[in-house]
mmCIF file of C-alpha atoms and ligand atoms in Angstrom:
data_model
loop_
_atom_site.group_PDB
_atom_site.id
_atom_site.type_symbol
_atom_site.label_atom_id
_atom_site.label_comp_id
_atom_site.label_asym_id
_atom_site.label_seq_id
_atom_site.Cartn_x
_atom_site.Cartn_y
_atom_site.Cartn_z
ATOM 1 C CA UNK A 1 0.000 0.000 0.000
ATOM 2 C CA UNK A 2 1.297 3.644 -0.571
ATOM 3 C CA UNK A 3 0.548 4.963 3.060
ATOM 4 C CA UNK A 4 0.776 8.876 4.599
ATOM 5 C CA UNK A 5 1.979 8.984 7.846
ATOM 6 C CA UNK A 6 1.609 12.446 9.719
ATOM 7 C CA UNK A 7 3.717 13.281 12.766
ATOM 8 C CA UNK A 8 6.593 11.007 10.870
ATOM 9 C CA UNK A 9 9.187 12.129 12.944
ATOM 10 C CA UNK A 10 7.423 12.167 16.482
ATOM 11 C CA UNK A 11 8.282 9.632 18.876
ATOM 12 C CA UNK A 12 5.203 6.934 17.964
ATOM 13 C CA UNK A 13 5.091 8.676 14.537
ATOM 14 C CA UNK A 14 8.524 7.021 13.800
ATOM 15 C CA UNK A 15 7.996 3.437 15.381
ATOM 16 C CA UNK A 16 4.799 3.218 12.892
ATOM 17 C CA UNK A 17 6.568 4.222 9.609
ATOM 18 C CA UNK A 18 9.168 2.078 10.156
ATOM 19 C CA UNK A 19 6.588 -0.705 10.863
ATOM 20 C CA UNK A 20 4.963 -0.362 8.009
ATOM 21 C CA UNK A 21 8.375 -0.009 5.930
ATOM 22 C CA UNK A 22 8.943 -3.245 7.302
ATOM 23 C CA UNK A 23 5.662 -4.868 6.116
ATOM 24 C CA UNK A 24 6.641 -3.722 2.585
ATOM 25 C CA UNK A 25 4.819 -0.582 2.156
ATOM 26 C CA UNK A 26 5.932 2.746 0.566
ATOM 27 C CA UNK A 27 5.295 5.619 2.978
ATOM 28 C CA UNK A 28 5.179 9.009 2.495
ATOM 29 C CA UNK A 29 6.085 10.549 6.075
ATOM 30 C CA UNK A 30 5.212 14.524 6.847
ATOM 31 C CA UNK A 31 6.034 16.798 9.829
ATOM 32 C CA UNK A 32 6.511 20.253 10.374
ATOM 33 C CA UNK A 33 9.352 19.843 12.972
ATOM 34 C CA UNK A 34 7.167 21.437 15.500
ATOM 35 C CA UNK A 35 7.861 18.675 17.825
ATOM 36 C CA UNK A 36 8.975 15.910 15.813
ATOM 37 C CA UNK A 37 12.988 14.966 15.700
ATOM 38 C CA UNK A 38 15.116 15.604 13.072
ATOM 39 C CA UNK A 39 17.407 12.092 14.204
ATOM 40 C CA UNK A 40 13.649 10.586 13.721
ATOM 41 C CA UNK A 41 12.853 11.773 9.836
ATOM 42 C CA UNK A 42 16.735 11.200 8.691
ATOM 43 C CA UNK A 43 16.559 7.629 10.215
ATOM 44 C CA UNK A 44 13.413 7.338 8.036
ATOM 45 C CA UNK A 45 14.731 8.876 5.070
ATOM 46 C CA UNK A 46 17.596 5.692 4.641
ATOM 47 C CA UNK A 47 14.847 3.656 3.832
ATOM 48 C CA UNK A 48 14.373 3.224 0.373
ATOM 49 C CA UNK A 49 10.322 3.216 0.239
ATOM 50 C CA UNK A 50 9.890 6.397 2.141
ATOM 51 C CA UNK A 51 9.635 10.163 1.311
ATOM 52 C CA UNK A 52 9.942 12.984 3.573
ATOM 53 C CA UNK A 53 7.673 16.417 2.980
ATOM 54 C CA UNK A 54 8.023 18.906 5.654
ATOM 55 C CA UNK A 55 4.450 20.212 6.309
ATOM 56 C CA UNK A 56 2.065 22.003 8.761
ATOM 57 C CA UNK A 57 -0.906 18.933 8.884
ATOM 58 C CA UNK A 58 -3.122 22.271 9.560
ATOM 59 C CA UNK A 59 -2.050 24.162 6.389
ATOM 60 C CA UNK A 60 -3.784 23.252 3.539
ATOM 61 C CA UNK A 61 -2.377 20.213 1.475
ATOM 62 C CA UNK A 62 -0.663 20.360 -1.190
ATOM 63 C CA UNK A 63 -0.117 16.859 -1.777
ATOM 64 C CA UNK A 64 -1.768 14.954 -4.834
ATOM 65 C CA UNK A 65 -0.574 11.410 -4.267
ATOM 66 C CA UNK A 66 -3.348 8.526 -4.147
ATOM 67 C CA UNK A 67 -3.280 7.244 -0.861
ATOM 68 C CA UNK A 68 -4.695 3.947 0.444
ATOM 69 C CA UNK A 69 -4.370 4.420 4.369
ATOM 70 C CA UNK A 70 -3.301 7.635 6.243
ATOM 71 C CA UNK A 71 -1.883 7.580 9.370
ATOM 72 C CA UNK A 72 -2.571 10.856 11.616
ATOM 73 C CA UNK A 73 -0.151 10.734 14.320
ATOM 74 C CA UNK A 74 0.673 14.900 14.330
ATOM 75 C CA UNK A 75 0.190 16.670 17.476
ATOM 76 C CA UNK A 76 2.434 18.139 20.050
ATOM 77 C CA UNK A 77 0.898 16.082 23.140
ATOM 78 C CA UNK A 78 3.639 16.152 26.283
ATOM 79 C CA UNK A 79 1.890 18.408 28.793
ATOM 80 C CA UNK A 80 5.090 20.759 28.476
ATOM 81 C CA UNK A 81 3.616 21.613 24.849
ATOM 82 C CA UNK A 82 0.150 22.691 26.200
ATOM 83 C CA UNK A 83 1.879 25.424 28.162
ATOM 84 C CA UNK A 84 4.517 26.067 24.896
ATOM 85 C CA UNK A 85 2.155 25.519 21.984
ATOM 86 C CA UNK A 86 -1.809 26.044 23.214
ATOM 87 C CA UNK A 87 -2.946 27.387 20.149
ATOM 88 C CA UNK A 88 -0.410 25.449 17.517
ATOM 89 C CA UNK A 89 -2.228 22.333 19.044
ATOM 90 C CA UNK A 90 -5.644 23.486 18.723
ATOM 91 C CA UNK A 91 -4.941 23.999 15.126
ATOM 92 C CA UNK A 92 -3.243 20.918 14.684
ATOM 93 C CA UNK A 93 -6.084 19.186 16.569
ATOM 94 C CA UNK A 94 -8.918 21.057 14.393
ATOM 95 C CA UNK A 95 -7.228 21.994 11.018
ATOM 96 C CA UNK A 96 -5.398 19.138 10.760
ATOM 97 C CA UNK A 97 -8.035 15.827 10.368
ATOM 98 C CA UNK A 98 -10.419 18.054 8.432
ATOM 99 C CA UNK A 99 -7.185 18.836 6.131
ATOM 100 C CA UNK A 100 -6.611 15.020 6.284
ATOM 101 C CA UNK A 101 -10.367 13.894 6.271
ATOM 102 C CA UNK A 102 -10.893 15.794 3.073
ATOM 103 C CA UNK A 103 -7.814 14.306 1.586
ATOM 104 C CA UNK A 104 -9.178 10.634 2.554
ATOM 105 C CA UNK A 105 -12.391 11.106 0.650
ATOM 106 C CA UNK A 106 -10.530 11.994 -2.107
ATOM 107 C CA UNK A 107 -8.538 9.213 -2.203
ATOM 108 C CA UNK A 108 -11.251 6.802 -0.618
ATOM 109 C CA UNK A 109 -8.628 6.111 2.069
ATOM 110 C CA UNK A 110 -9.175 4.959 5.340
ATOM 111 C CA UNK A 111 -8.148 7.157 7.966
ATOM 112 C CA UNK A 112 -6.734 6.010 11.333
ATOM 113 C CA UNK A 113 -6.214 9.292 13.876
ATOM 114 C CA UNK A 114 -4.369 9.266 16.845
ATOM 115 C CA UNK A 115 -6.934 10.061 19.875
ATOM 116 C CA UNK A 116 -5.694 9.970 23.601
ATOM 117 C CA UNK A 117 -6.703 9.192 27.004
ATOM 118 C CA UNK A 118 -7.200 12.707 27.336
ATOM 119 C CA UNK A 119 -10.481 12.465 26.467
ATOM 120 C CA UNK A 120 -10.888 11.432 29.456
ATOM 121 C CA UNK A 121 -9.670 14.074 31.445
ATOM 122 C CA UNK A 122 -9.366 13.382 35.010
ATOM 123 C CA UNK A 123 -11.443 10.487 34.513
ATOM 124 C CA UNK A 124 -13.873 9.679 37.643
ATOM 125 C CA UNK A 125 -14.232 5.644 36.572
ATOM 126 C CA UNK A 126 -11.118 3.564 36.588
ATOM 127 C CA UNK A 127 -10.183 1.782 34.631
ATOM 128 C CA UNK A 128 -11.859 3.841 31.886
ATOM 129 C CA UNK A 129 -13.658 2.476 29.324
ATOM 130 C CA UNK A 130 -14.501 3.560 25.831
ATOM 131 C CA UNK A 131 -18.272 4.939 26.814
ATOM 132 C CA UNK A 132 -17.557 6.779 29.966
ATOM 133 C CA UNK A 133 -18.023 10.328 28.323
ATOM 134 C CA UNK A 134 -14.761 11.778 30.396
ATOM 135 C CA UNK A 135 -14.246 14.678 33.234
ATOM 136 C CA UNK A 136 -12.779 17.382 31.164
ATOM 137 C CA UNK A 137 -12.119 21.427 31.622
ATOM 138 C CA UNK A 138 -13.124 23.131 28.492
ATOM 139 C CA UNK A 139 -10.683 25.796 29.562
ATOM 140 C CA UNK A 140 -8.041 24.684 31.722
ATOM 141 C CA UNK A 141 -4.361 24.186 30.969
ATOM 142 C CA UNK A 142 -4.556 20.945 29.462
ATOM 143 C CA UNK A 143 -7.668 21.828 27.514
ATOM 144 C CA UNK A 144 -5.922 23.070 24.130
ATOM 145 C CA UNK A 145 -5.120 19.374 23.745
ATOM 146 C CA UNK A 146 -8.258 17.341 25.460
ATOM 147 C CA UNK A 147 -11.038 19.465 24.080
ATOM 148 C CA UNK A 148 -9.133 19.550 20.684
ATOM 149 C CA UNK A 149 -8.436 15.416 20.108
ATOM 150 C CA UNK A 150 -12.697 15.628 21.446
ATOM 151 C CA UNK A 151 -13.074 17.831 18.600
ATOM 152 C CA UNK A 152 -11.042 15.996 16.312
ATOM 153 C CA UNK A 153 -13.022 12.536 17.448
ATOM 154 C CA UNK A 154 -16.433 14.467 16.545
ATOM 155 C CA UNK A 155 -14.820 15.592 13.407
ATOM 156 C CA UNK A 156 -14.319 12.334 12.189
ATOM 157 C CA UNK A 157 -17.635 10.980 13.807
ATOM 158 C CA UNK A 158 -19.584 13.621 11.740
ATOM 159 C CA UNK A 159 -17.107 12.751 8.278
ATOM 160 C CA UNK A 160 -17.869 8.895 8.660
ATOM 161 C CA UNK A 161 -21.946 9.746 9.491
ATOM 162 C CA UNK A 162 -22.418 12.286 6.460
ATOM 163 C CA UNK A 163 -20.057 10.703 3.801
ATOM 164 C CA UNK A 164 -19.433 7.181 5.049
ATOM 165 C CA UNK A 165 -15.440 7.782 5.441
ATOM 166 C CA UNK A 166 -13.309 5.121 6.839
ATOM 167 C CA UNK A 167 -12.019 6.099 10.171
ATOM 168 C CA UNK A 168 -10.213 4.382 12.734
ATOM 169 C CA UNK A 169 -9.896 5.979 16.013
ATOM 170 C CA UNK A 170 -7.413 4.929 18.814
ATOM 171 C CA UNK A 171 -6.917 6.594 22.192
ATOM 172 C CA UNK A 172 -3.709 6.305 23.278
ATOM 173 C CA UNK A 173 -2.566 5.957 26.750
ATOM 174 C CA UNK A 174 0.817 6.706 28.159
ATOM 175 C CA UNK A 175 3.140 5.366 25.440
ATOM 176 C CA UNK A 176 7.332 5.019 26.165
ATOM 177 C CA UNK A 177 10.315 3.584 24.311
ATOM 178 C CA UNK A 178 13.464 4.619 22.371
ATOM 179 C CA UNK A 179 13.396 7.924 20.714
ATOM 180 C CA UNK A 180 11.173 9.637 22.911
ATOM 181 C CA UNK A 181 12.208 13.598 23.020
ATOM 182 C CA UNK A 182 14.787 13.946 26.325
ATOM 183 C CA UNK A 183 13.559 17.302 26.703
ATOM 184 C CA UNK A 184 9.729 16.862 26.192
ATOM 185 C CA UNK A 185 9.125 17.210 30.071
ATOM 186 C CA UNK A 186 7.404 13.522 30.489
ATOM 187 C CA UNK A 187 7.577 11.696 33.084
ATOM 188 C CA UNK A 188 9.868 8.942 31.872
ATOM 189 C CA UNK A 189 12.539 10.504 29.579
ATOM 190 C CA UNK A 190 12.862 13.447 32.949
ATOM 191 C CA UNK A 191 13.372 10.284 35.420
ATOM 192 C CA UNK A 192 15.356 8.355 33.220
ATOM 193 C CA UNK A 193 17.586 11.131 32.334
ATOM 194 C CA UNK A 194 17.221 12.655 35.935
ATOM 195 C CA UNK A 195 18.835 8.959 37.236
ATOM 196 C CA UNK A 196 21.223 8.521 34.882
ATOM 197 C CA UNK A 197 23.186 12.350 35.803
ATOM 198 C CA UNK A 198 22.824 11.558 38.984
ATOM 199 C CA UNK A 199 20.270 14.299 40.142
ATOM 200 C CA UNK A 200 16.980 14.105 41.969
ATOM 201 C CA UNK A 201 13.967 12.565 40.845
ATOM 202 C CA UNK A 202 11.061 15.765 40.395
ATOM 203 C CA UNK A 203 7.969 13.609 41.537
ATOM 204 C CA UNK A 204 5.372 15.893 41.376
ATOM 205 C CA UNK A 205 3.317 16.289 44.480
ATOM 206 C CA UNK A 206 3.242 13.285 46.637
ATOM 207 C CA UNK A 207 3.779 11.173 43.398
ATOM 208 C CA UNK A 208 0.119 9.078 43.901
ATOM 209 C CA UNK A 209 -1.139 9.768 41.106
ATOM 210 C CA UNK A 210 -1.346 6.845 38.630
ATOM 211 C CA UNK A 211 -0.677 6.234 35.261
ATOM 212 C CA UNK A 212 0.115 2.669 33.004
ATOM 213 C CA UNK A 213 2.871 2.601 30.291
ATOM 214 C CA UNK A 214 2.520 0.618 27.283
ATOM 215 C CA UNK A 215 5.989 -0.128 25.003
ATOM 216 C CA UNK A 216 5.858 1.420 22.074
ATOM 217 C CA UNK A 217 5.938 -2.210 19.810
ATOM 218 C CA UNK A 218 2.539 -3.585 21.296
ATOM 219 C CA UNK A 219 1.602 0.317 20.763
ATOM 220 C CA UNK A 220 2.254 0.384 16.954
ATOM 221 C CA UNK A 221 1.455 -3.202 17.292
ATOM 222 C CA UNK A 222 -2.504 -2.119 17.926
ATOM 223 C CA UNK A 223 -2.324 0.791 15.520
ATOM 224 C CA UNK A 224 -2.257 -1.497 13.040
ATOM 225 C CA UNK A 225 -4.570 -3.797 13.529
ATOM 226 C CA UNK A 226 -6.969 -1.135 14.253
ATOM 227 C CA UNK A 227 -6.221 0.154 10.746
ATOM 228 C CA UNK A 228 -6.849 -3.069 8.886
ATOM 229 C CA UNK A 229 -10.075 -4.172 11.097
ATOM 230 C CA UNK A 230 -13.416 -2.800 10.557
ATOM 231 C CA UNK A 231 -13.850 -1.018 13.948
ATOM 232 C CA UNK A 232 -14.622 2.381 13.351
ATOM 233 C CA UNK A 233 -15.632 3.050 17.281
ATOM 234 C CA UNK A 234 -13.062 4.338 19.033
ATOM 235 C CA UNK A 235 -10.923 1.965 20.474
ATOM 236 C CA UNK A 236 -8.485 2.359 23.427
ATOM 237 C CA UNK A 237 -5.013 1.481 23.401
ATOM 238 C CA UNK A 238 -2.917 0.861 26.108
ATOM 239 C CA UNK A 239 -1.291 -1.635 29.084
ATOM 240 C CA UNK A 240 -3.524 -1.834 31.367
ATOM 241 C CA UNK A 241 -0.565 -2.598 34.336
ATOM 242 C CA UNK A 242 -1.255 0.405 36.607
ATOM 243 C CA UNK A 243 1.368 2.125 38.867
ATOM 244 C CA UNK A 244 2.269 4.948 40.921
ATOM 245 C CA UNK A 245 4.110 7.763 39.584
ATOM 246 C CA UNK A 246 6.525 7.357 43.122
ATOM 247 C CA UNK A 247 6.375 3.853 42.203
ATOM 248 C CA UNK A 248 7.524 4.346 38.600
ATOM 249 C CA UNK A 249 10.659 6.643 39.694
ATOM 250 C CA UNK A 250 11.920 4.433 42.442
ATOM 251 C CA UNK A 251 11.702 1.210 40.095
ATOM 252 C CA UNK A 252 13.964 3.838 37.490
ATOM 253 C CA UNK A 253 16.387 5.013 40.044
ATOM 254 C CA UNK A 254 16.989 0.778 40.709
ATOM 255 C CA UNK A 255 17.537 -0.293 36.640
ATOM 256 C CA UNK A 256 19.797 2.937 36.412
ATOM 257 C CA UNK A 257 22.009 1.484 39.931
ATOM 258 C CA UNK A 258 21.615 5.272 40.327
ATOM 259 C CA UNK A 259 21.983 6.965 43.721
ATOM 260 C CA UNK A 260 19.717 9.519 42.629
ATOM 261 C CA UNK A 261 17.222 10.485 44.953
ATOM 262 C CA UNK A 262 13.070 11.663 44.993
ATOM 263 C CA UNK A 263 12.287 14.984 45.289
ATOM 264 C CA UNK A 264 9.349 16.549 45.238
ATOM 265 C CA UNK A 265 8.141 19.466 43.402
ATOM 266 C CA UNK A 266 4.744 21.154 42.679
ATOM 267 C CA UNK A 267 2.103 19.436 40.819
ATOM 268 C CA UNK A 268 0.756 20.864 37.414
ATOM 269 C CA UNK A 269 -2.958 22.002 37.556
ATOM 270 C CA UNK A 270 -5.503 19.344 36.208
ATOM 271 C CA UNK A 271 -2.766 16.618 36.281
ATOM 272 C CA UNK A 272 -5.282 13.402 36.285
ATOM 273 C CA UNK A 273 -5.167 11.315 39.170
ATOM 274 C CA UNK A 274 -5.606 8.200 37.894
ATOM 275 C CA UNK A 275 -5.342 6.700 34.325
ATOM 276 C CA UNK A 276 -5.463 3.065 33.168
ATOM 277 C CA UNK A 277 -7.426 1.853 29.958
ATOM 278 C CA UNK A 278 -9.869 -1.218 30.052
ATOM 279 C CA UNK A 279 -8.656 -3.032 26.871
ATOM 280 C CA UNK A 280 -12.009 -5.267 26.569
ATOM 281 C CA UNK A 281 -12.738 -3.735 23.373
ATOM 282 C CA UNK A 282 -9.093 -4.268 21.766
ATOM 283 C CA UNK A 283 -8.913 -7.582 22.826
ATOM 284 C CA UNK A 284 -11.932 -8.723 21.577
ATOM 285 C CA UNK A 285 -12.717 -7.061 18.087
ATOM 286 C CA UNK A 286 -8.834 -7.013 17.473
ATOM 287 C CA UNK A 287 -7.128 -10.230 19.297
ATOM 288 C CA UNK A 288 -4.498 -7.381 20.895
ATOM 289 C CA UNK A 289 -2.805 -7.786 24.127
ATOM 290 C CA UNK A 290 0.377 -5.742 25.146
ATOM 291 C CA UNK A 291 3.113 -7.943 25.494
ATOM 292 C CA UNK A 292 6.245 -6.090 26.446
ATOM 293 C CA UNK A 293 7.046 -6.422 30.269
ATOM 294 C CA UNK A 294 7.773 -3.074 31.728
ATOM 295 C CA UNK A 295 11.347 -4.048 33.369
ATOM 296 C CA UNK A 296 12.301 -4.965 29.540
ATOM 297 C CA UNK A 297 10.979 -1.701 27.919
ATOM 298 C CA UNK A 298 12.321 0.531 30.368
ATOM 299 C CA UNK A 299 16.004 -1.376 29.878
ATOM 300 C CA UNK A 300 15.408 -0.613 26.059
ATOM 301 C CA UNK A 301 14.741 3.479 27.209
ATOM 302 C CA UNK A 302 17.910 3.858 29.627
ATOM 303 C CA UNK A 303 19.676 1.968 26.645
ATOM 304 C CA UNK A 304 18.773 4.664 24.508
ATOM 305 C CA UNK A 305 19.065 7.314 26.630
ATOM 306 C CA UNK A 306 22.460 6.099 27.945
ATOM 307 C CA UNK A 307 23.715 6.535 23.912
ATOM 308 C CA UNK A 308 21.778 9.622 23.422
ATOM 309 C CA UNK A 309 22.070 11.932 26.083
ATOM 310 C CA UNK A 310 19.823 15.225 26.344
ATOM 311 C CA UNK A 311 22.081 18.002 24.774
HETATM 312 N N1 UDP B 1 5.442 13.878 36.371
HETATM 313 C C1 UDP B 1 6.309 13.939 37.449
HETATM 314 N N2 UDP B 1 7.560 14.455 37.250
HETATM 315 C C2 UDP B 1 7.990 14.879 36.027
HETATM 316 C C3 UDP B 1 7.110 14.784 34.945
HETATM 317 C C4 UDP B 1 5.832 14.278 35.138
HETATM 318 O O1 UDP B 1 5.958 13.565 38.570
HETATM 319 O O2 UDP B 1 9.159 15.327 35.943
HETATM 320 C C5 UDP B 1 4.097 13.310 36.606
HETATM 321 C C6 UDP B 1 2.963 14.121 35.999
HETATM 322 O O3 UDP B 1 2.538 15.136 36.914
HETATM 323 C C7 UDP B 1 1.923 13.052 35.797
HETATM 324 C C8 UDP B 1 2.721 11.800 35.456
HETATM 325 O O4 UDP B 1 4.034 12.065 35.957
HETATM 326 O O5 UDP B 1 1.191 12.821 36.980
HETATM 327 C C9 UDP B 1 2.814 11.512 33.990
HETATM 328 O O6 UDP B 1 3.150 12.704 33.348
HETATM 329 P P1 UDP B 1 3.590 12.799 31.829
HETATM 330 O O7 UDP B 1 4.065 14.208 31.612
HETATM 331 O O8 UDP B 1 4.529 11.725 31.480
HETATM 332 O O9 UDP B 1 2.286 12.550 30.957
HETATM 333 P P2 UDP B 1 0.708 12.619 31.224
HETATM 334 O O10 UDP B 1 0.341 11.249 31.637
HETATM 335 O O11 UDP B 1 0.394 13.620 32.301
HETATM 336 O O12 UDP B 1 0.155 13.008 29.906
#
């Protein structure tokens, strides 16, 4: 298949392309930079069946290809960026699937789009399943990126309802592995990087508040099977294994054999409390099941991170 791949040089946005590379496909890979890793795209670019274009997803398209599947993976979405890039998002989140929906019609392609547990806000139900409508702030800090991947998800809704377009929805829970950005201001890539220099741990607040990391393999892994399956609810994506944030930086601070220590610093406003996906839906319509154990991904990160160090 030719596929378009949007967000090409993001962190998940690069595990995907070279997936589908892999399976034999020629991909066409776009990003605008805005977030997305230049190491990422020129990895990409070796490859014989890919091209690179350097685009804005939320500038009109310019791009006349035929495409049989596009991949929307293009959004700034650590919580650093919602303080850095609020409006950039919102356009990205708004401009960008209609730019992409209309270009789908056009080439009768189906269109997977990158949601997010976001949707959820600071969800009241746990684990959260794929009809609890969410606890969201319309206008918060975090809302350029929640409300817009909502809009995005009603975007599509009202595409597939009014001209029967093929869309494939995902919500994405916390996601880690190589080539995450050191400086993106996530949890992981801080701790990681945080344990292997030898300085504190910044737990924020008491470090209680929960979240469950899926590798980014089983990740892509679901991606595509959504893709190629006839689901077009949205499905969520994620490893279910729940932990504490504490939890998550002490286990780090033992696979670095760092002597780092905790500290803790304030927490962000609307930082969700809890977050771990029920799966039900993947597992049944799509046979997925995350795989990787979380002592073997995180050895994979510190690997990484121990040959690339933040600059
Ligand atoms: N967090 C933290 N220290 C950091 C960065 C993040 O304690 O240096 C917390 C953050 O407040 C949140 C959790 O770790 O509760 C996960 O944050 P992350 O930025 O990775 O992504 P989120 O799940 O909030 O989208």
């Amino acid at each position: 298949m030719q596929i378009l791949v949007t967000g090409c040089a993001g962190f998940i946005g690069y595990h995907l392309s070279q997936r589908l590379l892999a399976e034999g496909h020629t991909v066409v890979g776009m990003d605008d930079f805005s977030s997305g890793q230049k190491i990422n795209s020129d990895a990409l670019r070796q490859q014989p069946r890919f091209r690179f274009v350097q685009h804005n997803v939320a500038e009109p398209l310019t791009i006349t290809d035929h495409f049989d599947q596009i991949y929307n993976m293009a959004c700034p979405a650590s919580p650093a960026d919602f303080d850095r890039r609020r409006l950039h998002i919102l356009a990205t989140c708004s401009r960008g699937p209609w730019n992409l929906a209309e270009l789908a019609l056009r080439c009768d392609a189906r269109l997977f789009h990158a949601s997010t547990s976001e949707v959820y806000g600071d969800p009241l139900v746990n684990p959260q399943i794929e009809s609890y409508w969410g606890n969201v702030s319309c206008n918060g800090p975090r809302s350029c990126y929640d409300e817009g991947k909502r809009f995005a998800e009603a975007l599509l809704a009202a595409y597939r309802r009014e001209y029967g377009l093929k869309t494939r929805i995902a919500r994405i829970f916390n996601t880690y592995g190589p080539r995450m950005r050191a400086d993106d201001g996530r949890a992981l890539p801080n701790f990681i990087n945080q344990a292997l220099t030898g300085q504190p741990l910044t737990v924020h607040g008491q470090g209680q508040q929960t979240r469950s990391f899926c590798y980014v393999d089983d990740l892509v892994d679901g991606i595509i099977r959504l893709t190629n399956s006839a689901v077009d609810e949205p499905v969520n994506l994620g490893n279910p294994v729940e932990i504490t944030v504490l939890e998550i930086a002490e286990e780090i601070i033992r696979l670095c054999n760092s002597s780092s220590t905790v500290i803790h610093v304030p927490r962000p406003q609307d930082d969700p409390n809890i977050r771990r996906p029920d799966i039900t839906r993947a597992q049944t319509l799509l046979g997925w099941d995350p795989t990787v154990e979380r002592s073997v991904g995180l050895a994979r990160v510190v690997e990484w991170f121990r040959e690339h160090p933040p600059r």
